[in-house]
XYZ file of C-alpha atoms in Angstrom:
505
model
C 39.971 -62.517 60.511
C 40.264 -64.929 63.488
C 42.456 -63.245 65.410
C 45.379 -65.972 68.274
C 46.382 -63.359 70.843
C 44.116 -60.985 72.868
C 45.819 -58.067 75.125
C 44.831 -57.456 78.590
C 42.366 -55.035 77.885
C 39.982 -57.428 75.639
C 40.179 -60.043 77.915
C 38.352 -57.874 80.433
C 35.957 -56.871 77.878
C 35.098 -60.176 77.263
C 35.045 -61.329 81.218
C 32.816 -57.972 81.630
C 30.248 -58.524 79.157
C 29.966 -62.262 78.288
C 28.163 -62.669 81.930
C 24.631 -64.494 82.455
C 22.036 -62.353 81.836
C 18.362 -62.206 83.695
C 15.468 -63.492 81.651
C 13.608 -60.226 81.123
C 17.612 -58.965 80.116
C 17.643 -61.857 77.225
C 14.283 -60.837 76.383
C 14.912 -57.019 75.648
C 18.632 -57.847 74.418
C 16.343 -59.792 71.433
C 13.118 -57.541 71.201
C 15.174 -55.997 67.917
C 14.253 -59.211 66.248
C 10.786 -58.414 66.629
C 10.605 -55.075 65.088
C 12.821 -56.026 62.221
C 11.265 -59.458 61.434
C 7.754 -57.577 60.979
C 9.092 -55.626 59.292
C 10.878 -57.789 56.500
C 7.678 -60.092 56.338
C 5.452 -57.386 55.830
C 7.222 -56.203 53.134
C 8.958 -59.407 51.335
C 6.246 -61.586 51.458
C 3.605 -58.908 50.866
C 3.986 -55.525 49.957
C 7.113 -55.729 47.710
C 5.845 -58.665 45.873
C 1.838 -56.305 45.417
C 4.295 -53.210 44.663
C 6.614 -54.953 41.581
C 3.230 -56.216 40.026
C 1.837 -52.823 39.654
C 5.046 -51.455 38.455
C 5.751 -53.923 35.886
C 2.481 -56.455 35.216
C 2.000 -60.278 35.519
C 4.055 -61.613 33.084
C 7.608 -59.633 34.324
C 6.763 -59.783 37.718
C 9.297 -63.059 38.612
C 11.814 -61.486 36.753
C 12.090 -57.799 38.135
C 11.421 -59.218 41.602
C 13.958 -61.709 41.359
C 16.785 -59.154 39.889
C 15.776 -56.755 42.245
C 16.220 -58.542 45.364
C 19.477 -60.110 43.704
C 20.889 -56.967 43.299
C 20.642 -55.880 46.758
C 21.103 -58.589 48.365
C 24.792 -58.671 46.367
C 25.190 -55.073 47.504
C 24.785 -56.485 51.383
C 27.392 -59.404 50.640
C 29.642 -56.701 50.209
C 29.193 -54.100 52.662
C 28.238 -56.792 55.451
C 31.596 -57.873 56.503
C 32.914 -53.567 56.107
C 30.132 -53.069 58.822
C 31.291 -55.862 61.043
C 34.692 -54.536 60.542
C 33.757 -50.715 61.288
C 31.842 -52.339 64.205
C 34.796 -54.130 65.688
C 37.031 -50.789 65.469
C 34.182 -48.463 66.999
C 35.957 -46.651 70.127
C 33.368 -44.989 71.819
C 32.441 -45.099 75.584
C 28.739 -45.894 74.635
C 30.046 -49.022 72.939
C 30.517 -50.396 69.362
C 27.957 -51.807 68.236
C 24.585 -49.491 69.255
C 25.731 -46.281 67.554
C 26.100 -48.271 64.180
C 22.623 -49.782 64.935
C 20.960 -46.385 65.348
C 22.603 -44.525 62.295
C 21.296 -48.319 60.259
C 17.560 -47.225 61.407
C 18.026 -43.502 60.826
C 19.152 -44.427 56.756
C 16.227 -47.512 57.030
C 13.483 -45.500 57.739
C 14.199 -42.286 55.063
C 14.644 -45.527 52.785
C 11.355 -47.331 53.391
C 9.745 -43.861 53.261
C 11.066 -43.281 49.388
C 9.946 -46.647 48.736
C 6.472 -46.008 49.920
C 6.037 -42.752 47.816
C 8.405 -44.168 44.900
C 4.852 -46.947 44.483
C 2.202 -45.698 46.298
C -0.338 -48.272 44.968
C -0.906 -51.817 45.354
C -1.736 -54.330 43.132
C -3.845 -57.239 44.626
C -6.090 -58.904 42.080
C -9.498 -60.186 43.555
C -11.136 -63.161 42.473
C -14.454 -61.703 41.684
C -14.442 -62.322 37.967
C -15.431 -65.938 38.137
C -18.299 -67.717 39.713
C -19.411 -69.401 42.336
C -21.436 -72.957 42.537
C -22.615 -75.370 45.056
C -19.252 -75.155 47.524
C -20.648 -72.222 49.595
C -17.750 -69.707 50.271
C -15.385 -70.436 47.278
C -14.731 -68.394 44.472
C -13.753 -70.394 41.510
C -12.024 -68.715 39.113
C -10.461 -70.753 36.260
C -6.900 -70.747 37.591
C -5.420 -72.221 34.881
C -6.530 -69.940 32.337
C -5.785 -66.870 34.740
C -1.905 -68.303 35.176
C -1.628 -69.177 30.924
C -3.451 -65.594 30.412
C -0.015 -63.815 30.386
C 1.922 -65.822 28.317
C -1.280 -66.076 25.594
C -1.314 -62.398 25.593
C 2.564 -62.661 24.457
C 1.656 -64.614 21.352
C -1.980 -63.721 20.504
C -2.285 -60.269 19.129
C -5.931 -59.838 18.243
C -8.126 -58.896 21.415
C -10.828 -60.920 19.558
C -9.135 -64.079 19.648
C -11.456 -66.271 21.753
C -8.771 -68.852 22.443
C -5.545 -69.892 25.023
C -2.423 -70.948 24.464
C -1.663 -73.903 26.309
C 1.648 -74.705 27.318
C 4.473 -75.519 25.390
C 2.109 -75.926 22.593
C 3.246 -74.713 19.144
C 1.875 -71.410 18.464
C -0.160 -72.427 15.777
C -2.068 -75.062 18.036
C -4.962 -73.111 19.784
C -6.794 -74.867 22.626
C -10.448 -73.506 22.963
C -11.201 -71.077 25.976
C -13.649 -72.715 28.812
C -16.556 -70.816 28.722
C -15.270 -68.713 32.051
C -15.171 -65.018 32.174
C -11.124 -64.137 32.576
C -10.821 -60.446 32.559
C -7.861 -59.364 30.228
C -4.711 -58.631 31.813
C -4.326 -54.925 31.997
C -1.204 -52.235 32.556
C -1.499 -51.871 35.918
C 2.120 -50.049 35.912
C 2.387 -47.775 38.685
C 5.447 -45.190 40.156
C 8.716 -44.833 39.447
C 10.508 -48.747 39.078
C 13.859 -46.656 39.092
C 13.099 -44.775 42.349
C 11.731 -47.686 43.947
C 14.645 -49.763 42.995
C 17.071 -47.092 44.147
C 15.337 -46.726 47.757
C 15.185 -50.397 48.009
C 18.611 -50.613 47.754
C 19.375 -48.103 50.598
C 16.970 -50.202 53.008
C 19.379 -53.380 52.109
C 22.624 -51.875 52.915
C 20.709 -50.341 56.390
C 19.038 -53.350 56.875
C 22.461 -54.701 57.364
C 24.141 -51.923 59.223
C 21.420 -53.187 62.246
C 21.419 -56.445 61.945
C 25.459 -57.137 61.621
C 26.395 -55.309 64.871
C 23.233 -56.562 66.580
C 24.280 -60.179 66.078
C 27.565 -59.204 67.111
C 25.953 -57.619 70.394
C 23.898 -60.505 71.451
C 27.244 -62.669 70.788
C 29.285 -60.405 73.315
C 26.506 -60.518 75.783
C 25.907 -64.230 75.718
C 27.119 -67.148 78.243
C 28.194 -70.076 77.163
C 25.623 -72.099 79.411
C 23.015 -69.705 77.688
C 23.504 -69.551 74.128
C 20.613 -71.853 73.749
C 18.355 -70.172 75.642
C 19.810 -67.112 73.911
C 19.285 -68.576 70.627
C 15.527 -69.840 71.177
C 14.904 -66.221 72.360
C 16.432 -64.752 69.227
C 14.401 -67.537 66.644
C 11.140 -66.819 68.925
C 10.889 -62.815 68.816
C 11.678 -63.402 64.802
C 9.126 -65.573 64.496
C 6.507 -63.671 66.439
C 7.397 -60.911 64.585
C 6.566 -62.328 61.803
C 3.272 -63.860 62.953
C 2.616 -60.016 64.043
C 3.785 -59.080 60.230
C 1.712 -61.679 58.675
C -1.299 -60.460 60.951
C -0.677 -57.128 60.132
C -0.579 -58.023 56.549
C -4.570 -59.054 56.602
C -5.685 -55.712 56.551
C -3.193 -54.703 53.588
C -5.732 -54.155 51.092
C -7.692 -51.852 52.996
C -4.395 -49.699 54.868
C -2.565 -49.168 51.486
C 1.009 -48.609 51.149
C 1.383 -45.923 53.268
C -0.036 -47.357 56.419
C 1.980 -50.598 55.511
C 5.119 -48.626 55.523
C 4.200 -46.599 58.268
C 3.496 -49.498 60.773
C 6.337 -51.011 59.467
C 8.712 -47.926 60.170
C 7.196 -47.361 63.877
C 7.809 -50.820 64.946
C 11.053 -50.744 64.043
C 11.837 -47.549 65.785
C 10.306 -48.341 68.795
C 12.386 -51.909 69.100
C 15.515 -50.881 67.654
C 15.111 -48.333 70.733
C 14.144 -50.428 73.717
C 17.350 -52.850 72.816
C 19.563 -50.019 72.922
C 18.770 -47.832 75.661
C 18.359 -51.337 77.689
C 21.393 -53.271 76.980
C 25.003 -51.954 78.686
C 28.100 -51.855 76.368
C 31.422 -51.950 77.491
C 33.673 -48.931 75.635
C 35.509 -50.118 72.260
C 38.904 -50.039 73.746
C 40.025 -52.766 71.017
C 43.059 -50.964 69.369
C 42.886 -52.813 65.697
C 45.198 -52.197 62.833
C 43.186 -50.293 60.089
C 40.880 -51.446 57.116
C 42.789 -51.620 54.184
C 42.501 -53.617 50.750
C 44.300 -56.643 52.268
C 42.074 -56.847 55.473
C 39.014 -56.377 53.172
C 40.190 -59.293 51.355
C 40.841 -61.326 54.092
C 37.682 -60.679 55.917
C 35.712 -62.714 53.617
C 37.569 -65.557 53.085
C 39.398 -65.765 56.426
C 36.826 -67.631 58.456
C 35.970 -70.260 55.983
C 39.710 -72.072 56.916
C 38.438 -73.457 59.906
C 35.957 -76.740 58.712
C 33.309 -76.480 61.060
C 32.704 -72.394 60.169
C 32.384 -73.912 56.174
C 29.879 -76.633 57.411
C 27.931 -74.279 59.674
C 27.887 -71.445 57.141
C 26.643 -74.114 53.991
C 23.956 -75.534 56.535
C 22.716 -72.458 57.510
C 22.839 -70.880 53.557
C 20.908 -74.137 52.262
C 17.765 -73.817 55.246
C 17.645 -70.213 54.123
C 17.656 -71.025 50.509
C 14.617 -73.372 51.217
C 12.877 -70.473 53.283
C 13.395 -67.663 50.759
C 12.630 -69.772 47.832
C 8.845 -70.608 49.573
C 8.559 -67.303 51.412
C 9.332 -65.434 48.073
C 7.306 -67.030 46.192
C 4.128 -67.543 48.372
C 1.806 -65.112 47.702
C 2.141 -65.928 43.558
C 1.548 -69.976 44.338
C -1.450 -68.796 46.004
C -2.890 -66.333 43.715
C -2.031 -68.954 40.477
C -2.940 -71.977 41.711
C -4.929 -72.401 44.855
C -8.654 -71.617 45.255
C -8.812 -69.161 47.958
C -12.071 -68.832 50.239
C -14.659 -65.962 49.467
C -12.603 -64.764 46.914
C -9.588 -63.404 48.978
C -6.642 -62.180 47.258
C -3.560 -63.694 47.445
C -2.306 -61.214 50.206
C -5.033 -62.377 52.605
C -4.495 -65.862 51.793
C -0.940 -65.495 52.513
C -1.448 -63.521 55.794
C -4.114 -66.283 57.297
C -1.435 -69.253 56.294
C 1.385 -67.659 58.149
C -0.268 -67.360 61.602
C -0.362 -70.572 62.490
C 2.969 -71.408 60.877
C 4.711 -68.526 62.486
C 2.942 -69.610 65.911
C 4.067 -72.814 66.093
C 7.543 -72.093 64.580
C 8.042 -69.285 67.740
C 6.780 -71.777 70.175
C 9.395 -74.734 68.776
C 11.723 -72.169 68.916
C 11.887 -71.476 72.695
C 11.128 -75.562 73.262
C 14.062 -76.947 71.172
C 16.747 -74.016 72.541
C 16.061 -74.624 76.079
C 16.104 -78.587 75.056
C 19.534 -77.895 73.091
C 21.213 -76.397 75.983
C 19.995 -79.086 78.610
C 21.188 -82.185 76.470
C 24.129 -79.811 74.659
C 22.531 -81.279 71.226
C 22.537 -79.065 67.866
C 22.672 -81.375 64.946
C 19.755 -83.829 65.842
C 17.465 -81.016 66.041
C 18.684 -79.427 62.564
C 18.571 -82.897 60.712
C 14.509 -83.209 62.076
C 13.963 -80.003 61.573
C 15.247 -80.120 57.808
C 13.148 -83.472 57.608
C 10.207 -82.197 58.877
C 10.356 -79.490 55.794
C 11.117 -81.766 53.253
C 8.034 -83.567 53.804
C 5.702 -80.378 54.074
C 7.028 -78.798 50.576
C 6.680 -82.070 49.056
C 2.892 -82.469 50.160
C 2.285 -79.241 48.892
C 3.212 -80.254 45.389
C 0.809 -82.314 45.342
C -2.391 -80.356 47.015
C -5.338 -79.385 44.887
C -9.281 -78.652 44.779
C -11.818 -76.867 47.034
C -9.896 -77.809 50.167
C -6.220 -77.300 48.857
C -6.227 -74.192 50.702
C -7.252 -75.560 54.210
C -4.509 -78.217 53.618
C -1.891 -75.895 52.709
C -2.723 -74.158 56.238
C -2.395 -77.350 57.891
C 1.202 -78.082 56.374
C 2.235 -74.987 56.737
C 1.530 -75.446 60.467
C 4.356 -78.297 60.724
C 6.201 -76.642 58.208
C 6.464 -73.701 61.272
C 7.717 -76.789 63.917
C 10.324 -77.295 61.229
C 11.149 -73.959 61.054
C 11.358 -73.221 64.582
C 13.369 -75.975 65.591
C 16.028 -74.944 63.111
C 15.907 -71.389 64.460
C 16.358 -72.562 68.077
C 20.073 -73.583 67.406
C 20.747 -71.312 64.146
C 22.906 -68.919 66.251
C 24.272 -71.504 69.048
C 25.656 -73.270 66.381
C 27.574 -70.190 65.310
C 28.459 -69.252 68.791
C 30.061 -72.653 69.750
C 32.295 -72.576 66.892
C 33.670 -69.184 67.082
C 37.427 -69.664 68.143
C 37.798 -65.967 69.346
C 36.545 -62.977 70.224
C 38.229 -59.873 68.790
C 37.038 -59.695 64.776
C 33.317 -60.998 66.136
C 30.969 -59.045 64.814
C 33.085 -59.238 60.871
C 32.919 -63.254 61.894
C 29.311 -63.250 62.254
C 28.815 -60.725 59.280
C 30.679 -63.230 57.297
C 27.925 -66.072 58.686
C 25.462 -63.831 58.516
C 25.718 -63.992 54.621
C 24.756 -67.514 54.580
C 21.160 -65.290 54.966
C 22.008 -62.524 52.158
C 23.261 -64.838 49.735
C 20.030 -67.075 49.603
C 17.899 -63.726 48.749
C 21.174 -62.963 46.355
C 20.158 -66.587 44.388
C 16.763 -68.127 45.809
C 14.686 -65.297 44.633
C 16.332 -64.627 41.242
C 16.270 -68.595 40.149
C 13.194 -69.273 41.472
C 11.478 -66.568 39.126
C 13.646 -67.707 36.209
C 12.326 -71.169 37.024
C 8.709 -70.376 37.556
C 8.492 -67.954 34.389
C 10.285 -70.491 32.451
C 8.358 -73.443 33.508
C 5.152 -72.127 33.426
C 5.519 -70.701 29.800
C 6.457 -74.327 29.365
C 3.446 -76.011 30.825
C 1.473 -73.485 32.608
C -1.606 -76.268 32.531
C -0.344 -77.798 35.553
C 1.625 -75.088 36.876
C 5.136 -76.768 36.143
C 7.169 -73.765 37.090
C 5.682 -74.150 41.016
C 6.311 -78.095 40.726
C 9.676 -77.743 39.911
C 10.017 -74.738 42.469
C 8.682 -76.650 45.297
C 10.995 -80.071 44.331
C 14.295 -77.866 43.770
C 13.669 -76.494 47.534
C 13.124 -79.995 49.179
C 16.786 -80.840 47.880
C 18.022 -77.928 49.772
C 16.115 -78.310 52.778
C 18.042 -81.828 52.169
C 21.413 -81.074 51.814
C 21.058 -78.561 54.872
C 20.344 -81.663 57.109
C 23.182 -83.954 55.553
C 25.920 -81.036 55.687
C 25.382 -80.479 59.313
C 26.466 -83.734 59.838
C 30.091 -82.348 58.920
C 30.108 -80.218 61.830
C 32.650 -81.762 64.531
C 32.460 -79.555 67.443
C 28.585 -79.283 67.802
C 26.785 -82.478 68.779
């Protein structure tokens, strides 16, 4: 809750630890972000995505993935604002907030190592079952009967049938097959779905046990002449790690699962570390009444009386809608409906079109939050940044042919200025809202959800969408067209609603 009063002993908490900080201090305060962003694009984007198609095949794969994220992600909306409130009541002399960070990576690691043994194989279908002609370099495979392949096999039986379903065609209409080898879709189930499920659930909750008291940390240690800077840090070290993640994510095929998870896990450590034994905490002297059933309640719902926390939180939640829906979906666009060069898979493919996206997105980062601070302007740079995405989703509707692929890298790399520009003021908007300082780090787990929730609904409707759509029209990919136009209205909205905002400029 936003607490009125403060007694003498938070106010020299606060005086103590909201102080300017060096550069190479800002840096290491944020290196976290690195660690964790690899992380969660190594795994999101890639790995997970590989893992649920071996465990469950092609034409479930939307479904499972979608209402397994969903699930966890409504498992963090609920235990989010309990850590923030744990956080905040922490009376140790090392602090409150790093203890809760370290026991987070202690539970995320043992989870991410179930998850690796709970699927130990990937699934990342090649291209090399079509043919090649005069384009030197591209493998052309007939995409649209590899896409419709899943939902014919649903309705035609006989393994001798030598025709497709097309579309929303009535079953008894039968469109004959190109003359194109497509190699049946096989079982390619793989592990335990249960164990992985389970495992994946314990990373979520321990995902958020770091990330709610970090935020809260970086909050405390922030000056209000720096929160820019502070944030552009922040959006830059996520970003890079994600270029590092999507980098890291070229050589999937050949390191497996385990050396995924394994790089994954070591990164983390070794960040998670630095920030910790690096950054100075003040004691938790903060003498707050206890958690009961009434504070619980409260927590979640207290912030959202103040306007501009509603109009921050429902920007923020409709950006990250956008970015899960694309991020989520990526690797599956790719593989379904984009010729890919020398017949990568869609994991490559993905990897290569995130570099330069991720670049430029870290660099606009650190350019727009030093810009922010020096003209004290948030919205302008939210409402061109959300512009700036609309434009690049929309265009991607729309690509096709030898060269889609080359374009798509191309939009994707103004898709990243987008991106980045949005991160640079993502958590100064937050910060110059805030009314007080006691119930922070619940405040900012409360916030924070405007993150969880969009994996709690992007995911989950987008592969409800796409498997609908497609089995509807899977010809021209429908179920990506009408993925790609829902996102551009909530890249959209997140531009207008920050225009609600009336103590940010």
């Amino acid at each position: 809750m936003f607490i009125c009063s403060t007694t003498a002993d938070d106010e020299d908490i606060i005086r103590e630890d909201n102080t300017l900080l060096s550069k190479p201090r800002v840096l290491l305060l944020n290196l976290s972000w690195f660690g964790l962003s690899l992380m969660f694009l190594l795994l999101s984007v890639e790995v997970v995505p590989a893992q649920i198609r071996s465990l469950v095949g092609e034409a479930e794969k939307g479904r499972w993935l979608g209402g397994m994220v969903a699930v966890g992600a409504a498992l963090t909306f609920f235990t989010s604002p309990l850590i923030g409130m744990g956080s905040d009541r922490v009376t140790l002399k090392v602090g409150k907030r790093r203890p809760v960070m370290m026991a987070g990576t202690v539970f995320l690691c043992i989870g991410l190592i179930g998850m690796a043994l709970s699927s130990s194989k990937l699934y990342l279908p090649r291209r090399d079952s079509g043919y090649k002609n005069g384009t030197e370099g591209m493998c052309h495979s007939d995409l649209e009967a590899q896409r419709c392949l899943p939902y014919a096999n649903k309705t035609i039986k006989n393994s001798h049938e030598t025709t497709i379903l097309r579309g929303s065609q009535p079953g008894t209409i039968l469109v004959p097959e190109k003359k194109v080898e497509v190699v049946e879709e096989k079982d390619t189930s793989s592990g335990s779905l249960g164990l992985y499920i389970f495992f994946y659930l314990i990373v979520t909750v321990s995902f958020a046990m770091i990330t709610v008291p970090y935020n809260a940390l970086i909050a405390d240690k922030s000056h209000y002449s720096q929160r820019g800077f502070n944030s552009g840090v922040m959006g830059c070290m996520i970003l890079l790690g994600n270029v590092s993640g999507a980098a890291v994510g070229i050589g999937l095929s050949e390191m497996g699962v385990l050396g995924a998870y394994g790089t994954a896990i070591a990164v983390v450590m070794v960040s998670v570390c630095v920030t910790v034994f690096t950054t100075t905490e003040k004691p938790g002297k903060q003498n707050l009444e206890p958690i009961g059933c009434v504070q619980i309640f409260c927590g979640f719902w207290e912030p959202f009386k103040e306007h501009d926390f509603r109009w921050v939180f429902f920007t923020r939640f409709l950006m990250q809608q956008g970015v899960s829906t694309v991020t989520g979906f990526l690797e599956y666009w790719l593989s379904d409906m984009i010729e890919l060069p020398d017949c990568w898979n869609a994991g490559r493919g993905v990897a290569i079109m995130l570099l330069p996206m991720l670049f430029a997105a870290a660099i606009s980062s650190i350019i727009f939050g030093i810009l922010s601070d020096r003209f004290n302007r948030r919205k302008p740079i939210v409402i061109v940044a959300a512009f700036i995405m609309c434009i690049c989703i929309s265009t991607l509707t729309y690509i096709k042919g030898p060269s889609a692929y080359y374009i798509a890298v191309v939009v994707a790399f103004f898709f990243g200025i987008g991106f980045g520009s949005f991160q640079s003021v993502d958590f100064a908007l937050v910060m110059d809202i805030l009314p007080e300082e006691k119930d922070k780090a619940k405040d900012i787990a409360v916030w924070h959800l405007a993150l969880i929730l969009p994996n709690a609904l992007a995911t989950p409707v987008g592969g409800l969408i796409l498997d609908y759509f497609e089995s509807v029209n899977c010809r021209i990919g429908l179920g990506y067209i009408i993925l790609f136009v829902v996102t551009t209205v909530y890249f959209l909205l997140s531009g207008i609603f920050v225009t609600r905002i009336r103590q940010a400029k």
